[in-house]
Coordinates of C-alpha atoms and ligand atoms in Angstrom, one line a residue:
Chain S
X1 CA 0.0 -0.2 0.1
X2 CA 1.6 3.2 -0.8
X3 CA 1.1 6.5 1.2
X4 CA 1.6 10.0 0.8
X5 CA 5.0 11.1 2.5
X6 CA 6.2 14.7 3.4
X7 CA 9.7 15.8 3.3
X8 CA 10.6 19.2 5.0
X9 CA 13.7 20.2 4.1
X10 CA 15.9 23.3 5.2
X11 CA 16.7 25.6 2.4
X12 CA 19.2 28.2 2.8
X13 CA 22.7 29.3 0.9
X14 CA 24.6 31.3 3.5
X15 CA 26.7 32.7 0.2
X16 CA 23.2 34.4 -0.7
X17 CA 22.7 38.4 0.3
X18 CA 18.5 37.5 -0.6
X19 CA 18.4 33.7 0.8
X20 CA 16.4 33.6 4.1
X21 CA 16.6 30.2 6.1
X22 CA 13.4 28.6 5.5
X23 CA 11.8 25.0 5.9
X24 CA 10.3 24.1 2.4
X25 CA 7.7 21.0 2.4
X26 CA 6.9 18.5 -0.4
X27 CA 4.8 16.2 -0.5
X28 CA 4.9 12.7 -2.9
X29 CA 4.2 9.4 -3.3
X30 CA 6.2 6.8 -1.4
X31 CA 7.0 3.6 -3.7
X32 CA 8.3 0.8 -2.7
X33 CA 11.9 0.4 -0.8
X34 CA 12.3 4.2 -1.4
X35 CA 15.3 6.0 0.5
X36 CA 15.6 9.2 1.2
X37 CA 18.1 9.5 -1.7
X38 CA 15.3 8.3 -4.4
X39 CA 12.5 10.6 -2.6
X40 CA 15.2 13.6 -2.9
X41 CA 16.1 12.8 -6.3
X42 CA 12.4 13.1 -7.3
X43 CA 11.8 16.5 -5.6
X44 CA 14.8 18.1 -7.3
X45 CA 13.2 16.5 -10.5
X46 CA 10.0 17.4 -10.4
X47 CA 9.3 19.7 -7.9
X48 CA 12.1 21.8 -6.9
X49 CA 15.3 21.8 -8.9
X50 CA 16.9 24.2 -6.8
X51 CA 17.3 21.9 -3.9
X52 CA 20.7 21.0 -3.1
X53 CA 22.0 18.0 -1.3
X54 CA 24.9 15.4 -2.1
X55 CA 25.2 11.9 -3.3
X56 CA 27.8 9.6 -5.0
X57 CA 27.6 6.2 -4.5
X58 CA 24.1 5.5 -3.5
X59 CA 25.2 2.5 -1.1
X60 CA 26.4 3.7 2.1
X61 CA 30.2 3.4 0.8
X62 CA 31.0 7.3 -0.4
X63 CA 30.1 8.7 2.8
X64 CA 28.7 12.0 1.3
X65 CA 24.8 11.9 2.2
X66 CA 25.1 12.4 5.4
X67 CA 22.2 14.7 6.8
X68 CA 20.1 15.2 10.1
X69 CA 17.0 13.2 9.4
X70 CA 14.3 14.0 12.0
X71 CA 16.9 15.2 14.3
X72 CA 19.7 12.5 13.8
X73 CA 22.3 12.2 11.6
X74 CA 22.2 9.3 9.2
X75 CA 23.1 8.6 5.4
X76 CA 20.6 9.5 3.2
X77 CA 21.1 6.7 0.7
X78 CA 20.8 4.4 3.4
X79 CA 17.5 5.8 5.4
X80 CA 14.2 3.9 4.0
X81 CA 11.3 6.4 4.3
X82 CA 8.8 3.5 5.1
X83 CA 11.0 3.4 8.6
X84 CA 9.3 6.6 9.3
X85 CA 5.9 5.5 10.6
X86 CA 4.5 9.0 10.7
X87 CA 5.4 9.7 7.0
X88 CA 7.1 13.0 7.9
X89 CA 10.6 13.4 7.5
X90 CA 12.4 16.6 8.4
X91 CA 15.7 17.1 6.8
X92 CA 18.5 19.5 8.3
X93 CA 21.9 19.9 6.9
X94 CA 24.8 18.2 9.3
X95 CA 25.7 21.0 11.5
X96 CA 29.3 21.2 12.6
X97 CA 30.5 21.7 8.7
X98 CA 30.4 24.3 6.5
X99 CA 27.0 24.5 5.1
X100 CA 27.4 25.2 1.1
X101 CA 23.7 25.3 0.6
X102 CA 20.2 23.7 1.7
X103 CA 21.5 20.3 2.8
X104 CA 24.8 20.1 1.3
X105 CA 27.6 20.5 3.5
X106 CA 31.4 20.3 3.2
X107 CA 33.0 17.2 4.8
X108 CA 35.4 16.7 2.4
X109 CA 37.5 19.8 3.8
X110 CA 37.0 19.0 7.0
X111 CA 38.2 15.6 6.5
X112 CA 41.3 16.7 4.8
X113 CA 42.3 18.9 7.4
X114 CA 41.5 16.5 10.2
X115 CA 44.0 13.7 8.3
X116 CA 46.4 16.2 8.3
X117 CA 46.2 16.8 11.7
X118 CA 46.4 13.3 12.9
X119 CA 48.9 12.7 10.6
X120 CA 47.1 10.0 8.8
X121 CA 49.4 8.2 7.2
X122 CA 52.2 5.3 7.9
X123 CA 55.3 6.5 9.5
X124 CA 58.0 4.6 9.1
X125 CA 61.9 4.9 8.2
X126 CA 61.4 1.6 6.3
X127 CA 61.9 1.8 2.6
X128 CA 59.5 -0.4 1.1
X129 CA 60.5 -2.4 -1.8
X130 CA 57.8 -3.5 -4.0
X131 CA 59.4 -5.9 -5.7
X132 CA 59.5 -8.2 -2.5
X133 CA 56.2 -9.7 -0.7
X134 CA 55.0 -7.8 2.0
X135 CA 56.1 -8.3 5.7
X136 CA 54.0 -11.0 7.3
X137 CA 51.6 -9.4 9.9
X138 CA 49.5 -11.2 12.4
X139 CA 46.0 -12.1 11.1
X140 CA 44.2 -10.6 14.1
X141 CA 46.0 -7.1 14.3
X142 CA 45.2 -6.8 10.4
X143 CA 41.5 -7.6 11.1
X144 CA 41.8 -5.3 14.0
X145 CA 42.9 -2.2 11.9
X146 CA 40.9 -3.3 8.9
X147 CA 37.8 -3.1 11.2
X148 CA 38.7 1.0 12.0
X149 CA 39.6 1.1 8.6
X150 CA 36.3 0.7 7.7
X151 CA 35.3 4.4 8.3
X152 CA 33.7 6.1 5.6
X153 CA 34.5 9.8 6.7
X154 CA 30.8 10.8 6.5
X155 CA 30.8 12.9 9.5
X156 CA 28.1 11.8 11.2
X157 CA 30.1 10.9 14.2
X158 CA 31.4 15.0 14.1
X159 CA 27.6 15.9 13.6
X160 CA 26.3 13.6 16.5
X161 CA 28.8 15.3 19.0
X162 CA 27.5 17.9 21.6
X163 CA 31.1 18.4 22.3
X164 CA 32.3 19.2 18.9
X165 CA 29.2 21.7 18.4
X166 CA 30.1 23.4 21.6
X167 CA 34.0 23.3 20.9
X168 CA 34.5 23.3 17.1
X169 CA 38.5 22.8 17.4
X170 CA 37.7 19.6 18.5
X171 CA 38.9 16.6 16.6
X172 CA 35.9 14.2 16.6
X173 CA 35.6 10.4 16.8
X174 CA 36.7 9.8 13.5
X175 CA 40.2 11.8 14.2
X176 CA 40.6 9.9 17.4
X177 CA 39.7 6.6 15.6
X178 CA 42.0 7.3 13.2
X179 CA 44.9 7.8 15.6
X180 CA 43.7 4.4 17.3
X181 CA 43.9 3.0 14.0
X182 CA 47.6 3.8 13.5
X183 CA 48.5 3.0 16.6
X184 CA 47.6 -0.4 16.6
X185 CA 49.0 -0.8 13.2
X186 CA 52.6 -2.6 13.3
X187 CA 53.3 -1.0 10.1
X188 CA 53.4 2.6 11.6
X189 CA 56.3 3.3 13.9
X190 CA 54.9 5.8 16.0
X191 CA 55.1 6.0 19.8
X192 CA 52.3 6.7 22.1
X193 CA 54.5 10.0 22.5
X194 CA 54.2 10.8 19.1
X195 CA 50.5 10.4 19.2
X196 CA 50.3 12.4 22.1
X197 CA 51.7 15.4 20.3
X198 CA 48.9 14.8 18.0
X199 CA 45.7 14.8 20.5
X200 CA 47.0 15.1 23.8
X201 CA 45.1 18.2 24.7
X202 CA 41.4 19.5 25.4
X203 CA 40.9 19.7 21.6
X204 CA 41.9 16.1 21.5
X205 CA 41.3 13.3 23.4
X206 CA 40.6 14.9 26.7
X207 CA 38.3 17.1 25.5
X208 CA 35.9 14.3 24.7
X209 CA 32.7 14.2 27.4
X210 CA 32.1 10.8 26.7
X211 CA 28.4 11.5 25.2
X212 CA 28.8 8.5 22.9
X213 CA 26.7 9.5 20.1
X214 CA 29.6 9.1 17.6
X215 CA 29.0 5.4 19.0
X216 CA 25.1 5.3 18.8
X217 CA 24.9 6.7 15.2
X218 CA 28.1 5.3 13.1
X219 CA 26.8 3.9 10.0
X220 CA 29.3 1.7 9.7
X221 CA 29.3 0.4 13.7
X222 CA 32.6 1.1 14.2
X223 CA 34.0 0.6 17.9
X224 CA 34.2 4.6 18.6
X225 CA 33.7 3.9 22.3
X226 CA 36.1 1.5 23.3
X227 CA 39.0 3.0 20.7
X228 CA 38.4 6.1 22.2
X229 CA 38.5 4.8 25.8
X230 CA 41.8 2.8 24.7
X231 CA 43.5 5.8 23.3
X232 CA 42.7 7.7 26.4
X233 CA 44.0 5.4 28.7
X234 CA 47.5 4.8 26.6
X235 CA 47.8 8.6 26.7
X236 CA 47.0 9.1 30.3
X237 CA 49.6 6.8 31.4
X238 CA 52.3 8.7 29.4
X239 CA 54.8 10.0 32.0
Chain G
X1 CA 62.2 31.2 32.3
X2 CA 60.8 27.8 31.1
X3 CA 57.8 28.0 32.6
X4 CA 57.3 31.0 30.4
X5 CA 57.9 29.6 27.5
X6 CA 55.6 26.7 27.8
X7 CA 52.7 29.2 28.8
X8 CA 53.1 31.5 26.2
X9 CA 53.7 28.5 23.5
X10 CA 51.6 25.8 25.1
X11 CA 54.9 23.7 24.6
X12 CA 57.7 22.6 26.8
X13 CA 61.0 23.7 26.1
X14 CA 61.9 20.5 24.4
X15 CA 59.1 21.3 22.0
X16 CA 56.8 18.8 23.6
X17 CA 53.0 19.1 24.4
X18 CA 52.2 19.6 28.3
X19 CA 51.5 16.4 30.1
X20 CA 49.1 18.7 32.5
X21 CA 45.9 18.1 30.5
X22 CA 46.2 14.3 31.1
X23 CA 47.0 14.7 34.7
X24 CA 43.5 17.4 34.6
X25 CA 41.7 14.8 33.3
X26 CA 42.9 11.8 35.1
X27 CA 42.3 14.1 38.6
X28 CA 38.7 15.1 37.3
X29 CA 37.9 11.2 37.3
X30 CA 39.7 10.5 40.3
X31 CA 38.3 13.5 42.3
X32 CA 34.8 12.0 41.1
X33 CA 35.2 8.7 41.5
X34 CA 36.0 9.8 45.2
X35 CA 32.9 11.9 45.6
X36 CA 30.8 9.4 43.7
X37 CA 31.9 6.9 46.2
X38 CA 31.9 8.9 49.4
X39 CA 28.3 10.0 48.5
X40 CA 27.2 6.3 49.0
X41 CA 28.9 5.9 52.1
X42 CA 27.5 9.3 53.3
X43 CA 23.9 8.1 52.5
X44 CA 24.4 4.5 54.2
X45 CA 25.7 6.7 57.7
X46 CA 22.8 9.0 57.4
X47 CA 20.3 6.5 57.1
X48 CA 21.0 5.0 60.4
X49 CA 18.4 6.8 61.4
X50 CA 16.1 4.7 59.6
X51 CA 17.1 2.2 62.0
X52 CA 16.7 3.6 65.3
X53 CA 17.7 6.8 66.8
X54 CA 20.3 4.8 69.1
X55 CA 22.2 3.8 65.9
X56 CA 22.5 6.7 64.2
X57 CA 23.3 8.1 67.4
X58 CA 26.4 5.8 67.8
X59 CA 27.5 6.6 63.7
X60 CA 27.4 10.3 64.8
X61 CA 29.6 9.2 68.0
X62 CA 31.9 7.1 66.2
X63 CA 33.0 9.6 63.5
X64 CA 33.4 11.9 66.7
X65 CA 36.1 9.4 67.4
X66 CA 34.1 7.7 70.2
X67 CA 36.5 4.5 69.6
X68 CA 39.7 6.2 70.9
X69 CA 38.3 9.2 72.8
X70 CA 35.8 9.3 76.4
X71 CA 34.6 12.7 74.9
X72 CA 33.4 13.5 72.1
X73 CA 35.4 15.4 69.4
X74 CA 33.4 17.0 66.4
X75 CA 36.7 18.5 65.7
X76 CA 37.7 15.0 64.0
X77 CA 34.5 15.7 62.0
X78 CA 35.6 18.6 61.0
X79 CA 38.6 17.3 59.4
X80 CA 36.8 15.0 57.9
X81 CA 34.5 17.3 56.0
X82 CA 37.6 19.9 54.8
X83 CA 39.2 16.7 53.3
X84 CA 36.2 16.3 51.1
X85 CA 35.9 20.0 51.0
X86 CA 38.8 20.2 49.6
X87 CA 38.6 17.3 46.9
X88 CA 35.0 18.9 46.2
X89 CA 36.6 22.1 45.2
X90 CA 39.2 21.0 43.0
X91 CA 36.4 18.7 41.0
X92 CA 34.2 21.4 40.6
X93 CA 37.1 23.8 39.5
X94 CA 37.7 21.1 36.5
X95 CA 34.1 19.9 36.0
X96 CA 33.8 23.6 35.3
X97 CA 35.9 23.7 32.4
X98 CA 33.4 21.4 30.3
X99 CA 30.4 23.7 31.0
X100 CA 29.2 25.8 28.2
X101 CA 31.1 29.1 28.6
X102 CA 29.0 31.3 26.8
X103 CA 25.5 32.0 25.1
X104 CA 26.2 30.4 22.0
X105 CA 27.5 27.4 23.5
X106 CA 24.4 27.0 25.5
X107 CA 22.2 27.5 22.7
X108 CA 24.0 25.3 20.5
X109 CA 23.9 22.4 23.1
X110 CA 20.6 22.5 23.6
X111 CA 19.1 22.6 20.2
X112 CA 21.4 20.0 19.5
X113 CA 19.8 17.9 22.7
X114 CA 16.4 18.6 21.6
X115 CA 17.2 17.3 17.9
X116 CA 18.9 14.2 18.6
X117 CA 16.7 13.1 21.8
X118 CA 19.8 10.6 22.4
X119 CA 20.0 9.8 26.1
X120 CA 23.7 10.0 27.0
X121 CA 23.9 13.9 25.1
X122 CA 20.8 14.8 27.5
X123 CA 22.3 12.7 30.6
X124 CA 25.4 15.0 30.3
X125 CA 23.0 18.2 30.3
X126 CA 21.9 16.9 33.7
X127 CA 25.2 16.4 35.2
X128 CA 26.4 19.9 33.9
X129 CA 23.0 21.7 35.5
X130 CA 23.2 19.5 38.7
X131 CA 27.1 20.2 39.0
X132 CA 26.4 23.8 38.5
X133 CA 23.8 24.0 40.9
X134 CA 26.2 22.1 43.7
X135 CA 28.6 25.1 43.4
X136 CA 26.3 26.7 45.6
X137 CA 24.3 23.6 47.4
X138 CA 27.1 21.2 48.1
X139 CA 29.3 24.4 49.6
X140 CA 26.5 25.2 51.8
X141 CA 26.1 22.0 53.3
X142 CA 30.0 21.0 53.4
X143 CA 30.3 24.8 55.4
X144 CA 27.6 24.0 58.1
X145 CA 29.2 20.5 58.6
X146 CA 32.5 22.3 58.7
X147 CA 31.9 24.5 61.2
X148 CA 28.8 23.1 62.9
X149 CA 29.9 19.2 63.7
X150 CA 28.5 18.7 66.8
X151 CA 25.4 19.9 65.6
X152 CA 25.4 16.3 63.9
X153 CA 22.7 13.9 65.6
X154 CA 19.2 12.6 65.7
X155 CA 17.7 15.6 67.4
X156 CA 20.3 18.2 65.9
X157 CA 19.8 16.9 62.5
X158 CA 16.2 16.4 62.9
X159 CA 16.0 20.4 63.7
X160 CA 18.0 21.1 60.9
X161 CA 15.5 19.6 58.7
X162 CA 12.8 21.3 59.8
X163 CA 13.8 24.4 58.0
X164 CA 16.1 22.9 55.8
X165 CA 14.1 20.2 53.9
X166 CA 13.4 21.8 50.8
X167 CA 17.2 22.6 50.8
X168 CA 18.1 19.0 50.9
X169 CA 15.7 17.4 48.8
X170 CA 16.8 19.8 46.2
X171 CA 20.7 18.4 47.2
X172 CA 19.5 14.9 47.2
X173 CA 18.1 15.3 43.6
X174 CA 21.4 17.0 42.4
X175 CA 24.2 14.2 44.0
X176 CA 22.4 11.3 43.0
X177 CA 21.5 12.4 39.5
X178 CA 24.8 14.1 38.8
X179 CA 27.0 11.2 40.6
X180 CA 25.1 8.4 39.1
X181 CA 25.3 9.4 35.8
X182 CA 29.2 10.5 36.9
X183 CA 30.0 7.1 37.7
X184 CA 28.3 5.8 34.7
X185 CA 30.3 8.1 32.5
X186 CA 33.3 7.1 34.2
X187 CA 33.3 3.3 33.1
X188 CA 32.7 4.3 29.5
X189 CA 35.0 6.9 29.5
X190 CA 37.9 4.6 30.8
X191 CA 36.7 1.4 29.2
X192 CA 36.2 -0.2 32.7
X193 CA 34.2 -3.7 32.8
X194 CA 33.9 -3.8 29.2
X195 CA 34.6 -7.0 28.3
X196 CA 34.4 -8.6 25.0
X197 CA 31.0 -7.0 23.7
X198 CA 31.1 -3.2 25.2
X199 CA 28.0 -2.6 23.2
X200 CA 26.4 -4.8 25.8
X201 CA 28.3 -3.7 29.0
X202 CA 27.3 -0.1 28.4
X203 CA 23.6 -1.1 28.3
X204 CA 23.9 -3.0 31.3
X205 CA 26.0 -0.2 33.0
X206 CA 23.3 2.0 32.0
X207 CA 20.4 -0.3 33.9
X208 CA 22.1 -0.7 37.0
X209 CA 23.0 3.1 36.7
X210 CA 19.1 3.6 37.2
X211 CA 19.0 1.4 39.4
X212 CA 21.7 3.2 41.8
X213 CA 19.8 6.4 41.3
X214 CA 16.3 5.0 42.0
X215 CA 17.4 3.1 45.5
X216 CA 19.6 6.0 46.4
X217 CA 16.9 8.5 46.0
X218 CA 14.4 6.4 47.8
X219 CA 16.8 5.6 50.5
X220 CA 17.5 9.5 50.8
X221 CA 13.7 10.2 50.9
X222 CA 13.0 8.5 53.4
X223 CA 16.2 9.4 55.5
X224 CA 14.8 12.9 55.0
X225 CA 11.4 12.4 56.2
X226 CA 12.6 10.1 59.5
X227 CA 14.5 13.5 60.2
X228 CA 12.0 15.9 59.8
X229 CA 9.5 13.8 61.8
X230 CA 11.8 13.6 64.7
X231 CA 12.3 17.6 64.2
X232 CA 8.9 17.9 64.5
X233 CA 8.4 16.1 67.4
X234 CA 10.9 17.8 69.1
X235 CA 8.8 20.9 68.5
X236 CA 5.5 19.4 70.2
X237 CA 7.8 17.9 72.8
X238 CA 9.3 21.7 73.6
X239 CA 12.8 19.8 73.3
X240 CA 14.3 22.0 70.3
X241 CA 18.0 22.4 70.4
X242 CA 18.5 19.7 73.0
X243 CA 21.3 16.9 72.6
X244 CA 19.8 13.4 72.3
X245 CA 20.7 11.2 75.0
X246 CA 20.9 7.2 73.8
X247 CA 18.3 4.5 75.5
X248 CA 21.6 3.0 77.1
X249 CA 22.9 6.0 78.3
X250 CA 19.5 6.9 80.1
X251 CA 19.3 3.3 81.4
X252 CA 23.0 4.2 83.0
X253 CA 21.9 7.1 84.6
X254 CA 18.5 5.3 85.9
X255 CA 20.7 2.3 86.9
X256 CA 23.3 4.7 89.0
X257 CA 20.2 6.7 90.5
X258 CA 18.8 3.3 91.8
X259 CA 22.2 2.1 93.0
X260 CA 22.6 5.5 94.8
Ligands
HEM301 C1 30.1 22.2 42.6 C2 30.0 21.0 42.6 C3 30.3 20.0 40.6 C4 30.5 20.3 39.9 C5 30.5 21.8 39.3 C6 30.5 19.2 39.2 C7 30.8 19.4 37.8 C8 31.0 18.1 36.9 C9 31.0 18.4 35.4 C10 30.8 19.0 34.8 C11 31.4 16.8 34.9 C12 31.5 16.3 33.8 C13 32.7 16.4 33.0 C14 33.2 15.9 31.8 O1 32.0 15.7 31.5 O2 34.1 15.2 31.5 C15 31.6 16.0 36.5 C16 31.9 14.9 36.7 C17 31.8 14.0 37.6 N1 31.3 14.5 38.7 FE1 31.0 16.2 39.3 N2 30.5 18.1 39.6 C18 30.5 18.5 41.0 C19 30.5 17.8 42.3 C20 30.7 16.2 42.2 C21 29.9 15.6 43.6 C22 29.1 15.8 44.8 C23 29.9 14.1 42.9 C24 29.9 13.1 44.0 C25 28.4 12.9 44.1 C26 30.6 14.1 41.7 C27 31.0 12.9 40.9 C28 31.3 13.3 39.5 C29 31.6 12.2 38.9 C30 31.6 10.7 39.3 C31 31.8 12.4 37.6 C32 32.4 11.8 36.2 C33 34.0 11.9 36.1 C34 34.5 12.0 34.8 O3 33.7 12.2 33.9 O4 35.8 12.1 34.6 N3 30.5 15.5 40.9 N4 31.3 16.9 37.3
SF4_302 S1 33.4 6.8 12.3 FE1 31.5 6.1 11.3 S2 30.4 8.2 11.9 FE2 32.2 8.9 11.8 S3 33.1 9.5 9.6 FE3 33.6 7.3 10.0 S4 31.8 6.2 9.3 FE4 31.1 8.1 9.9
FES303 S1 25.4 8.2 -1.4 FE1 27.8 7.4 -0.1 S2 27.2 6.8 1.3 FE2 25.7 7.6 0.3

């Protein structure tokens, strides 16, 4: 049985002098297995060509479609409209990121800065010889590292974080998870001292107030709570 | 000179980040843990009134050194209070760093909290509000206990409740919510009891937290009512301000008289 759903979306262009922030309302027929991606595309095609939002993969892989759905951050391409019983979905752009227009925010540059900030690459003095086989690594360790590598940089953990919203310089769960990922990786020769230099302050690990909305909203179900606690224990135990 | 450089740059003269933020985070938790656990013990002591006046009297005398001295020494209570007060002040000073510091921070957190309706985000706000309230209420209570330890007893505390019960009811709510949430947060913050399944453990911890909060709120309210009842009885019987004399003591006096 199909029903009519209501999509409300914040419309605002911060770069325009005449644009006033307001919530636009669209009504459309729900189709089978409709995702927010499908609904928004339909709205853009048939009702409002001016509505801005981001999508790339439509499969929960690229991490570009995060937005606030009825107050909670989610990947729009993985959000089924039928799960919203009231049939009303109120969409806001994710806070904490630079608003481009309407539902579109700039997570890319933020993630770039974050990667540089936590030096998100393998630090080693070893020369890698590509003609040789890679050094073996314990399967369990590799598994653990890959687990944390599943992050798609969607920014949902950042938008969910009350600490980050109050204190814009906070690295956020995605950054702390990244540090934990390299700390676990035996290819990386950095020590705890080195990681302390990156996140050992109140904008880093000690700024986290353990609200755990990151953990509860991460679409990839990364173990953010455990990894942040782990890094906190490590960094606090330094002399 | 190195202190000047470190203060100026936020880096030590070796070019390293200060270790102080780590120590402060640790201290925040350590003082919180102490206060949280202390409040459990504290509740059991004051609720001794629910067993009997004599028992509460004995507990109060114990803290005045009845195990060593013949005469009660309320000064001993003052010393304990002073130590707790000090830890309380350190904890409050550290907690202050986390509170919203301007209107925009307040506004953004409130909006976020209402939008998300995420339990732990809301609980933090309750912790912040109750913490702020305790700046005043906790200080007032501790100051009273610091300066008038000899008034602690079945009658003295009962008399106090007659005019101060609204204050103590609010303080009870603040302490139990703040401390309960705080101890839960400590566990998830440091990964205590995490085990194999952190999500499962967290759900269990949350249940335990609520159970503890309800338990202490119930015990606290009963205790408050018990003291209030004594206070009102004291008014009825015209003995406001009198010191409680335990039954055994009355018994001894009686016996002495009989013997004489
Ligand atoms: C003036 C009084 C107080 C203030 C202003 C205050 C403030 C705070 C704040 C803001 C936090 C959150 C810290 C964070 O998010 O990292 C906190 C944590 C905590 N508080 Fe208090 N608090 C006070 C008194 C108390 C008392 C009396 C207790 C005992 C019942 C207590 C127990 C705790 C615990 C266990 C924590 C968790 C520690 C942590 O997160 O590291 N606090 N306090
Ligand atoms: S940790 Fe999770 S929520 Fe955060 S950016 Fe990565 S995938 Fe998204
Ligand atoms: S469009 Fe790629 S994750 Fe949604």
